[in-house]
Coordinates of C-alpha atoms in Angstrom, one line a residue:
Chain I
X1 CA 0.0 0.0 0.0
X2 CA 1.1 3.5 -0.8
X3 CA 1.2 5.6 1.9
X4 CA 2.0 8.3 0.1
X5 CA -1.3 8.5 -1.3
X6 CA -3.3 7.4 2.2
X7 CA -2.1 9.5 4.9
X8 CA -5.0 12.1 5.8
X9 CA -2.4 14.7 6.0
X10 CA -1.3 14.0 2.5
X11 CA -4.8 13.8 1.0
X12 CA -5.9 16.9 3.0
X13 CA -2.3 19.1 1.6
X14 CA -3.2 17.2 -1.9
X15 CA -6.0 19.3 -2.4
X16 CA -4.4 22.4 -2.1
X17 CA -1.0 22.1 -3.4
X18 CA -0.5 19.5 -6.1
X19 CA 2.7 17.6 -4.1
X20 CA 5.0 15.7 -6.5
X21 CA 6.2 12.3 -5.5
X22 CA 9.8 13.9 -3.7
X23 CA 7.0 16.2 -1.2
X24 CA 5.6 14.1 -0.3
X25 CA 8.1 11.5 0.6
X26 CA 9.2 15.0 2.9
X27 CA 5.6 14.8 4.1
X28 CA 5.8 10.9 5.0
X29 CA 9.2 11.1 6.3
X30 CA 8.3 13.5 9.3
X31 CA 5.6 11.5 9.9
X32 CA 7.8 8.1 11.1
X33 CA 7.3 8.8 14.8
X34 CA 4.0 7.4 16.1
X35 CA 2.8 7.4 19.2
X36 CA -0.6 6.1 20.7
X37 CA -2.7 8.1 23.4
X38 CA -5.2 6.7 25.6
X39 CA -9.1 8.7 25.6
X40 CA -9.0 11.8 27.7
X41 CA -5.0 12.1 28.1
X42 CA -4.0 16.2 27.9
X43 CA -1.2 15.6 24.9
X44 CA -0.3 19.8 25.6
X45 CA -0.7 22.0 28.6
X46 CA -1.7 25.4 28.0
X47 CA 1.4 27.8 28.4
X48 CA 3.8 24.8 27.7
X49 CA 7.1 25.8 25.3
X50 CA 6.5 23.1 22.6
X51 CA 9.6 21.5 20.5
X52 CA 7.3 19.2 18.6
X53 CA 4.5 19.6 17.0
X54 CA 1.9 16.7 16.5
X55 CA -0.1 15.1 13.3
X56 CA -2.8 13.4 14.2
X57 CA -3.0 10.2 12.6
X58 CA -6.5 8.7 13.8
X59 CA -8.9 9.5 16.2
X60 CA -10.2 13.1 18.0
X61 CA -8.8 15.3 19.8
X62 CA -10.2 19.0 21.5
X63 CA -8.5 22.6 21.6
X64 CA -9.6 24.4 24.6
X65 CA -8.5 27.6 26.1
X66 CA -8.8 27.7 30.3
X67 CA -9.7 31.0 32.2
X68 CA -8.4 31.9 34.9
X69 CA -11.8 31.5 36.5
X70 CA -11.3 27.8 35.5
X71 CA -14.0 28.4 32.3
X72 CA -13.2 26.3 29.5
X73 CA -13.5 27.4 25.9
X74 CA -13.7 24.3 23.2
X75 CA -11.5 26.4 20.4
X76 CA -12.0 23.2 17.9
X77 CA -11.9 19.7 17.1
X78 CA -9.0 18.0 15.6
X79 CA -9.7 15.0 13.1
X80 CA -7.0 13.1 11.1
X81 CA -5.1 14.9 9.0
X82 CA -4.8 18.1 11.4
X83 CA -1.9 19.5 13.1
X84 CA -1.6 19.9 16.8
X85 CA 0.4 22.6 18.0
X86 CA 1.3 24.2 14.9
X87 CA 0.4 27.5 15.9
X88 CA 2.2 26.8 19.4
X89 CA 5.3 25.5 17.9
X90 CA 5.5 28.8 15.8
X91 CA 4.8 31.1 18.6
X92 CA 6.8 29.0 21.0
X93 CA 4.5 28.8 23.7
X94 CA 1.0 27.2 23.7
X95 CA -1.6 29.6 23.8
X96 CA -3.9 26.5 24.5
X97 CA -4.2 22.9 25.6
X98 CA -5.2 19.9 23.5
X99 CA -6.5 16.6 25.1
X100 CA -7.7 13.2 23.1
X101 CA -11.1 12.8 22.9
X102 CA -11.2 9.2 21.4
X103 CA -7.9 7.1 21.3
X104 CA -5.2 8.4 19.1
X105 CA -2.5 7.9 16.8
X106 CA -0.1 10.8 16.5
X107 CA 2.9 11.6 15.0
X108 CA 5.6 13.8 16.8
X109 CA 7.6 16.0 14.5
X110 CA 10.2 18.3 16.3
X111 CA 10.1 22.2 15.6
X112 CA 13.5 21.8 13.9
X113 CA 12.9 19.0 10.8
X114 CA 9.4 20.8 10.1
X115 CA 11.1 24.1 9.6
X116 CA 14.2 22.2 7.4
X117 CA 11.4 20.6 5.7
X118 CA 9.4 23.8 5.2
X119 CA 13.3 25.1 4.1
X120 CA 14.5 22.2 1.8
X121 CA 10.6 22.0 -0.3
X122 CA 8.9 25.5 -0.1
X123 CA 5.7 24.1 -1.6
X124 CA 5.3 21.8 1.3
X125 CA 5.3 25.3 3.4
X126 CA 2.6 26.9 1.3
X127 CA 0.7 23.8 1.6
X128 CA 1.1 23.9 5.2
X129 CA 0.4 28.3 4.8
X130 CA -3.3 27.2 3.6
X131 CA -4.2 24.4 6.1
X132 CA -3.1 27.0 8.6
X133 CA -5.2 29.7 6.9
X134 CA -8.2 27.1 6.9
X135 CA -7.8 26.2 10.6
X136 CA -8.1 30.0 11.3
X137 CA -11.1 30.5 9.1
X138 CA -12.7 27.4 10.8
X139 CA -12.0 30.1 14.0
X140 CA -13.2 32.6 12.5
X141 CA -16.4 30.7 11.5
X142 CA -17.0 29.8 15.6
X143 CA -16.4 33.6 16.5
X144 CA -19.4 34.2 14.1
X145 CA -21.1 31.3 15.5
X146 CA -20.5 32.6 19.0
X147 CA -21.2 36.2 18.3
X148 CA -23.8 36.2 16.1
X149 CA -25.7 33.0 15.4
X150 CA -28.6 31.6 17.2
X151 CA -28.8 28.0 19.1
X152 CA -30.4 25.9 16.1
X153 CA -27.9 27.5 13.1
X154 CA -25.4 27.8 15.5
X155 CA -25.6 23.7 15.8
X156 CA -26.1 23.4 12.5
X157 CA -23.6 24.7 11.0
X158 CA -20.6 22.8 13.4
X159 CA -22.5 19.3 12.1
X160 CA -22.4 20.6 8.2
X161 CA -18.5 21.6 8.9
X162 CA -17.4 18.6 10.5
X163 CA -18.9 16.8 8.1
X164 CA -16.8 18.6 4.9
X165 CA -14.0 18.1 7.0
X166 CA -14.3 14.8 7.0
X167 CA -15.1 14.3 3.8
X168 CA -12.3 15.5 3.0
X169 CA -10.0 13.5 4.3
X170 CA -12.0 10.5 3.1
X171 CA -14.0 10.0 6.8
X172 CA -17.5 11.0 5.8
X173 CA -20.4 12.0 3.0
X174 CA -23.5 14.0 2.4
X175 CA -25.1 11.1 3.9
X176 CA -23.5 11.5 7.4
X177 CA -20.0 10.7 9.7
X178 CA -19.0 8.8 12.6
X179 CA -18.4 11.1 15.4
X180 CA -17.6 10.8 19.3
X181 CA -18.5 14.0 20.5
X182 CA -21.2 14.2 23.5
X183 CA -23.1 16.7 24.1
X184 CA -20.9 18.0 27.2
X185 CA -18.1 19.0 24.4
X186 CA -20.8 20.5 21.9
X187 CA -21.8 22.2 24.7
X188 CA -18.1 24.0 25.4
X189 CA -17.5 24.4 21.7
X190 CA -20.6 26.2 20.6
X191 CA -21.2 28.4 24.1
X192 CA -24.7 26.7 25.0
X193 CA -25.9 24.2 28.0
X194 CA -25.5 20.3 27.3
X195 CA -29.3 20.7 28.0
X196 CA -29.6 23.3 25.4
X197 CA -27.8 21.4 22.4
X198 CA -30.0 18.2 23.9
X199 CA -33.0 20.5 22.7
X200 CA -31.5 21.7 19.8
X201 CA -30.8 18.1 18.4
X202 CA -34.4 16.9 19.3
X203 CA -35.3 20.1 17.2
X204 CA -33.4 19.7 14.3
X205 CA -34.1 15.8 14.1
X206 CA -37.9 16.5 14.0
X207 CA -37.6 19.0 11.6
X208 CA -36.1 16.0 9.4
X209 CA -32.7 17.6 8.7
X210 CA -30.3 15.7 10.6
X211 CA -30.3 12.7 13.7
X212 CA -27.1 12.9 15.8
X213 CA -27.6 9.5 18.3
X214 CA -25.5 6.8 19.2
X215 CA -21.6 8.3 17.6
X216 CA -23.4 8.7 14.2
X217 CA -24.3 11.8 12.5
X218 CA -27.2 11.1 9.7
X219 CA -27.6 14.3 7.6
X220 CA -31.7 13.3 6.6
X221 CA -32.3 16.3 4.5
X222 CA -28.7 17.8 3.5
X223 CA -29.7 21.0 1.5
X224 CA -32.1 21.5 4.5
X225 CA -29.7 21.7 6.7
X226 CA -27.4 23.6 4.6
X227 CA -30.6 25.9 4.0
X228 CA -31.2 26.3 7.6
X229 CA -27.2 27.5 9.0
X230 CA -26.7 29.2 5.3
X231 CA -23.6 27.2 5.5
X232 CA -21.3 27.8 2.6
X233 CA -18.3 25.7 2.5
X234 CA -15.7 27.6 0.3
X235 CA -13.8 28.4 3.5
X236 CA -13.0 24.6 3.7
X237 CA -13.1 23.0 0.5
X238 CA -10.5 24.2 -2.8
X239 CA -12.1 23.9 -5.9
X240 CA -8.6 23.2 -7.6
X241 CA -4.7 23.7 -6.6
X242 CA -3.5 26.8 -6.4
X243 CA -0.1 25.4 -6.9
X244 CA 0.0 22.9 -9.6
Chain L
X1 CA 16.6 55.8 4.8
X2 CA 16.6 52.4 4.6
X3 CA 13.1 51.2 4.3
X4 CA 14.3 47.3 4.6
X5 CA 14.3 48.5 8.2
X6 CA 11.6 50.4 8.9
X7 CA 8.1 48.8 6.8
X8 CA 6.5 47.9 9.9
X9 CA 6.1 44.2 8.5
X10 CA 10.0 43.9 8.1
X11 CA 9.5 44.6 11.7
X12 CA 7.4 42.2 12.6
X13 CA 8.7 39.5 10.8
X14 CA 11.9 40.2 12.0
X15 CA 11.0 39.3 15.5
X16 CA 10.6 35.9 14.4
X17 CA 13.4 35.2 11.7
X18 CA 16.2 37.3 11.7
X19 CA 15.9 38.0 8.1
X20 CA 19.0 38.3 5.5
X21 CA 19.7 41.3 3.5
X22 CA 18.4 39.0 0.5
X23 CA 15.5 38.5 2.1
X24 CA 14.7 42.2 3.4
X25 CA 15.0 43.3 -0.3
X26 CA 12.4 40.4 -1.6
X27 CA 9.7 41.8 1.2
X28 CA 10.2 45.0 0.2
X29 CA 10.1 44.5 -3.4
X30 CA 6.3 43.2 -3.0
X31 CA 5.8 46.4 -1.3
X32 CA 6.3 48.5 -4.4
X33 CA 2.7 49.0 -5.3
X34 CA 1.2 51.4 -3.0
X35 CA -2.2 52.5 -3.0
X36 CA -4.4 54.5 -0.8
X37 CA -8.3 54.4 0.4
X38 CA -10.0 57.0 2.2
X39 CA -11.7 55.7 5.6
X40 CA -14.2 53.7 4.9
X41 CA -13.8 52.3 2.1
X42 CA -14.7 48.5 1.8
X43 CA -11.2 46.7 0.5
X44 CA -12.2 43.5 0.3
X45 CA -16.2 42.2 0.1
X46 CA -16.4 38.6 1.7
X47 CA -17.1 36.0 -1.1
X48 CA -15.0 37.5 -3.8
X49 CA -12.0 35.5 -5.3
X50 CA -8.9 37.5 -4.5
X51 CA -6.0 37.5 -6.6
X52 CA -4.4 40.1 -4.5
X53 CA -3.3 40.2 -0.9
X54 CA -2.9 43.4 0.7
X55 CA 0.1 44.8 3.4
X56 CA -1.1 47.6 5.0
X57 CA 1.7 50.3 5.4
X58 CA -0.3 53.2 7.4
X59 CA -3.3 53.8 9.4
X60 CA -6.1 50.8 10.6
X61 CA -9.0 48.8 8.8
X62 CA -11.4 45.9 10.3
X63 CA -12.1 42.8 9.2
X64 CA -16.0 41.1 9.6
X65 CA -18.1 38.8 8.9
X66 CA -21.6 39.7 7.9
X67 CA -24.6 37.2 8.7
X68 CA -27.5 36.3 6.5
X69 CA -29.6 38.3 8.8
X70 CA -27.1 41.3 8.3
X71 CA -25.6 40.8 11.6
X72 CA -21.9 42.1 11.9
X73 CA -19.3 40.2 13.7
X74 CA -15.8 42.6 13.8
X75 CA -13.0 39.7 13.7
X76 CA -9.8 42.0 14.3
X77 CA -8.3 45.1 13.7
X78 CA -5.5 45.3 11.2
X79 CA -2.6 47.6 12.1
X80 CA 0.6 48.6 10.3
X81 CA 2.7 45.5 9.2
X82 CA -0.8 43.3 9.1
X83 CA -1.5 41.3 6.0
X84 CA -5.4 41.7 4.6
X85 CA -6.8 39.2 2.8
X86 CA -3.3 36.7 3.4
X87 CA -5.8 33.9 4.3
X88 CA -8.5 34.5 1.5
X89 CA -5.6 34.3 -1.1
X90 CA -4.9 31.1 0.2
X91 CA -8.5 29.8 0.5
X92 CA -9.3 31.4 -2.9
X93 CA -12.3 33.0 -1.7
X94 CA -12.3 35.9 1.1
X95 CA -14.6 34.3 4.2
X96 CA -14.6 38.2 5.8
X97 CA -15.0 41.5 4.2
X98 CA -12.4 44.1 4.8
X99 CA -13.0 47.9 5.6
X100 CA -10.8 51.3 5.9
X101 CA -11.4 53.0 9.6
X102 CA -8.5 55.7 8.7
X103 CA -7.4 57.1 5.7
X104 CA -4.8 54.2 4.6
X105 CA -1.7 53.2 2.7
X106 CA -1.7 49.8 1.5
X107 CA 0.5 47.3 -0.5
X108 CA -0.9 45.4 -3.5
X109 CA 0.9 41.5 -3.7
X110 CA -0.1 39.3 -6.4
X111 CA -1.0 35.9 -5.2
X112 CA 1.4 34.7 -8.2
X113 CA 4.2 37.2 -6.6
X114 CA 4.0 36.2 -2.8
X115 CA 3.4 32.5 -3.8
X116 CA 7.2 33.0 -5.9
X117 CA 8.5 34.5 -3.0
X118 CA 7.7 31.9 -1.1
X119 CA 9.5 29.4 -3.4
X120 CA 12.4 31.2 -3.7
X121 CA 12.4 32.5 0.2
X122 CA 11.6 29.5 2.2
X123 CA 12.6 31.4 5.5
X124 CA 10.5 34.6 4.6
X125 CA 7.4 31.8 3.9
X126 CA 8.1 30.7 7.8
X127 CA 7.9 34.0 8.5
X128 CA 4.7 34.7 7.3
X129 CA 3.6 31.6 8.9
X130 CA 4.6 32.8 12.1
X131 CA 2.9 36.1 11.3
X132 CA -0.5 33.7 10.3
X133 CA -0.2 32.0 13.5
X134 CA 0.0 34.9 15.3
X135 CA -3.1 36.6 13.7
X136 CA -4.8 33.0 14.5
X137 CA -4.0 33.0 18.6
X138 CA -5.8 36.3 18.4
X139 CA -8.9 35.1 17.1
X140 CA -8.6 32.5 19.0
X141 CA -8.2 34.9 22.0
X142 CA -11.0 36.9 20.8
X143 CA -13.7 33.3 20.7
X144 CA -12.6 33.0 24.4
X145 CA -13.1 36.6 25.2
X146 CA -16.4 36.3 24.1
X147 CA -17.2 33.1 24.6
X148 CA -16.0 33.5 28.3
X149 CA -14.8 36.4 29.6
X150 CA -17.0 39.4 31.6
X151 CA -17.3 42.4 29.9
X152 CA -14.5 44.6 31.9
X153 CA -11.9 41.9 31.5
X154 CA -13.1 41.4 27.6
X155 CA -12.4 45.7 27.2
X156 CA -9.5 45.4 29.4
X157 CA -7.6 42.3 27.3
X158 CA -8.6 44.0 24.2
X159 CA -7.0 47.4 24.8
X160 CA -3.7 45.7 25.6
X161 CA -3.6 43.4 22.8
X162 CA -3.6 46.4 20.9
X163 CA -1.3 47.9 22.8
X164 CA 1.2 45.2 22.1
X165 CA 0.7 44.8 18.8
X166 CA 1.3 48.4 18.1
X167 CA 4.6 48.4 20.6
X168 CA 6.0 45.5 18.3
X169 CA 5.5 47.8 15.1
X170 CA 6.8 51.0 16.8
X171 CA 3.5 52.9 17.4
X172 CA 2.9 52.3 20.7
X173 CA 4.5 51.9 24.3
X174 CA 3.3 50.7 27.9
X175 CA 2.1 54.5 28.4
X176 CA -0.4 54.0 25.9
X177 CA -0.9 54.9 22.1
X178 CA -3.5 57.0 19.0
X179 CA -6.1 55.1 18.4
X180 CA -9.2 56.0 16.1
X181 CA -11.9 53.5 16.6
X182 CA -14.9 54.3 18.2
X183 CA -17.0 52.7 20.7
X184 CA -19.1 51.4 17.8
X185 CA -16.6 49.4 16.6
X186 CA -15.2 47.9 19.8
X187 CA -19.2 47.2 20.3
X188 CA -19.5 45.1 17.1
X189 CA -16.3 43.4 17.9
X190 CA -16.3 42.5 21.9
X191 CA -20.6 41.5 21.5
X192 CA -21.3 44.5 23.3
X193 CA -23.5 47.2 23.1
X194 CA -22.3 50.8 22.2
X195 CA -23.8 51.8 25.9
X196 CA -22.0 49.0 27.5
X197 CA -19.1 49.1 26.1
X198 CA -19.4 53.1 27.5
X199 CA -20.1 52.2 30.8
X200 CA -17.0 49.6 31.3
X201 CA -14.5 52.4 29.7
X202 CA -15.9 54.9 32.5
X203 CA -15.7 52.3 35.2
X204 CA -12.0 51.3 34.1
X205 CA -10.8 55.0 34.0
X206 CA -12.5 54.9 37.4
X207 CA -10.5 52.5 39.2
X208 CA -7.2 54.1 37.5
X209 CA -6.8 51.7 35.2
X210 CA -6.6 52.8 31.6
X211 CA -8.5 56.7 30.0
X212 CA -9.7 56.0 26.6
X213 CA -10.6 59.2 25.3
X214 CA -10.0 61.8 22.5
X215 CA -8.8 59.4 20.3
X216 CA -5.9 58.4 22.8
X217 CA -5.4 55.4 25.1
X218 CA -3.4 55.8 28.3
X219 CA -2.3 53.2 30.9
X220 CA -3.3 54.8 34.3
X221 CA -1.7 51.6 35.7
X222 CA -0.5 49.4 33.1
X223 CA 0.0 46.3 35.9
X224 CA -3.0 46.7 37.4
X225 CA -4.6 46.5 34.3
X226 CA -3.1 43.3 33.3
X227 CA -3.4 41.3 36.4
X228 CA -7.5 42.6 35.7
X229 CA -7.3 41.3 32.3
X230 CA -5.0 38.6 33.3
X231 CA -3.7 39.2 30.2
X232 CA -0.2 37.0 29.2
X233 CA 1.3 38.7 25.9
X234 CA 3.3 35.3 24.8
X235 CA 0.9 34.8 22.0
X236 CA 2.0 37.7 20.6
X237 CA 6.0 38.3 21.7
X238 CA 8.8 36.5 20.6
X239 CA 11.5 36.4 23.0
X240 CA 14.3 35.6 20.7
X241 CA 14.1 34.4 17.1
X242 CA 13.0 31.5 16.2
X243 CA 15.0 31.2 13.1
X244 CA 18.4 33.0 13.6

């Protein structure tokens, strides 16, 4: 099997720069180091001084921000494919922690070979420039969200993202994903009860657009949903390479 | 004057890799094509495809996302040295519109020229990777903010963010600095009213904290202020370069 072709980072990059066979062999190389985590291990403290930085291989993780009131914000969810700690190992401190929600598989690549690899194939650091620029429009999306969407879109619109996430690394369709998330974490991410997004789901699911029960995600009317959050994915998806 | 040493963006990205001679002349050679916009001038409309990214050399835009219901969600300020638009050239499509709140100066880059400078500066891409990351931890800082902070600390984090950022670029020190936006604006962008953001600025100045007024903000007690905020800078500092 070529894992070249499989890795989710590699599918994920793939879509935005057209890698030839000697990036990506750069791209496969940093990723030698696996390493499991258990469910609900912290893999970075907030305020840590990272050397590594992480790519996660399989599984969930969370970002969260702590307050000093003890609050936690849910920045985002991580899904294969992802970097952990990219931002951090660029700004040499975490401004955040990250802790597994499912078991993982990671890779540990140290500050130093990412930035020789960024040096040595300058396309592999564009590539990584746009997943970067995507993670911070998925952000951007969530201060929206938080700011200026109400409960039901607000809901809505994480489900329809996750979803073109996934699909994009080959984890999901139009017709719906795995996912591991409870309601507790929804609840952190999206700034409402667990109660609330309880009510919310029930809401959605009887208005026939989507049944989130038992770790599976069933979009039942897509275009509904997509209707309902006005969700519009050409933050997420690339049409075509920019760099071909 | 050498102006490889003062564009506030060679300053910036210095703090994170000392950059060559070489590499001074290729950032400033994208910043040949100046251009300015009267205050309040809309730069960049979210959902157009942008072929251009901007640097802006003098005075302050905003950047927001507006809603289907033509709600307006202020994501960030961008000051001297900021990119505009760096992450809608990447995604091919801007996710935020982009407006003048001063008269301004600003730098026209081609995608095709920055993408080749890239290429051909691998450090100067790491740089403006950095600079990305950087620009992300303060979104991400803002979704906490307003996810989870109370409104004083919110006001309070916000004014010194600024206030760092402008240090780094040279237009602003612990005693304070100019700045033009009004209470409208930090309204649309903390989730606060106009009234309330009003009422928190008085009680600040109150307790001897920080005067915003006049167009001027001043650090009564720049320490007291912080430890109100509890506001840590290391998401936007570099203590030493990363690349040297």
């Amino acid at each position: 099997m070529d894992t070249t072709v499989t890795s989710p980072l590699a599918r994920k990059l793939g879509c935005f720069v057209a890698l030839s066979d000697a990036e990506l062999s750069v791209l496969e190389r940093l990723q030698v180091r696996r390493r499991p985590f258990a469910a609900g291990r912290e893999i970075v403290h907030q305020g840590q001084s990272d050397r590594a930085v992480y790519i996660l291989v399989s599984g969930w993780v969370c970002s969260y921000k702590t307050l000093p009131d003890g609050a936690r914000q849910i920045v985002d969810f991580q899904i294969p494919g992802d970097f952990l700690g990219l931002r951090s190992t660029l700004l040499q401190t975490s401004d955040h922690s990250i802790e597994s929600v499912t078991d993982i598989q990671v890779c540990e690549v140290p500050s130093g070979d990412l930035l020789a690899a960024f040096a040595g194939t300058p396309r592999l650091a564009t590539a990584v420039l746009w997943a970067a620029s995507r993670d911070e429009a998925m952000v951007v999306e969530h201060l929206a969200g938080l700011g200026r969407r109400a409960a039901p879109q607000r809901v809505a619109h994480f489900l329809l993202e996750l979803g073109a996430r996934l699909a994009l690394v080959g984890f999901g369709t139009k017709a719906g994903y795995a996912c591991p998330l409870t309601q507790y974490l929804l609840a952190d991410a999206l700034g409402l009860s667990a109660v609330h997004i309880n009510r919310v789901l029930r809401q959605l699911r009887e208005l026939g657009l989507v049944t989130f029960r038992d770790g599976t995600v069933v979009f039942d009317d897509y275009g509904g949903l997509v209707a309902l959050a006005d969700f519009d994915p050409t933050y997420l998806d690339q049409e075509r390479p920019l760099l071909t």
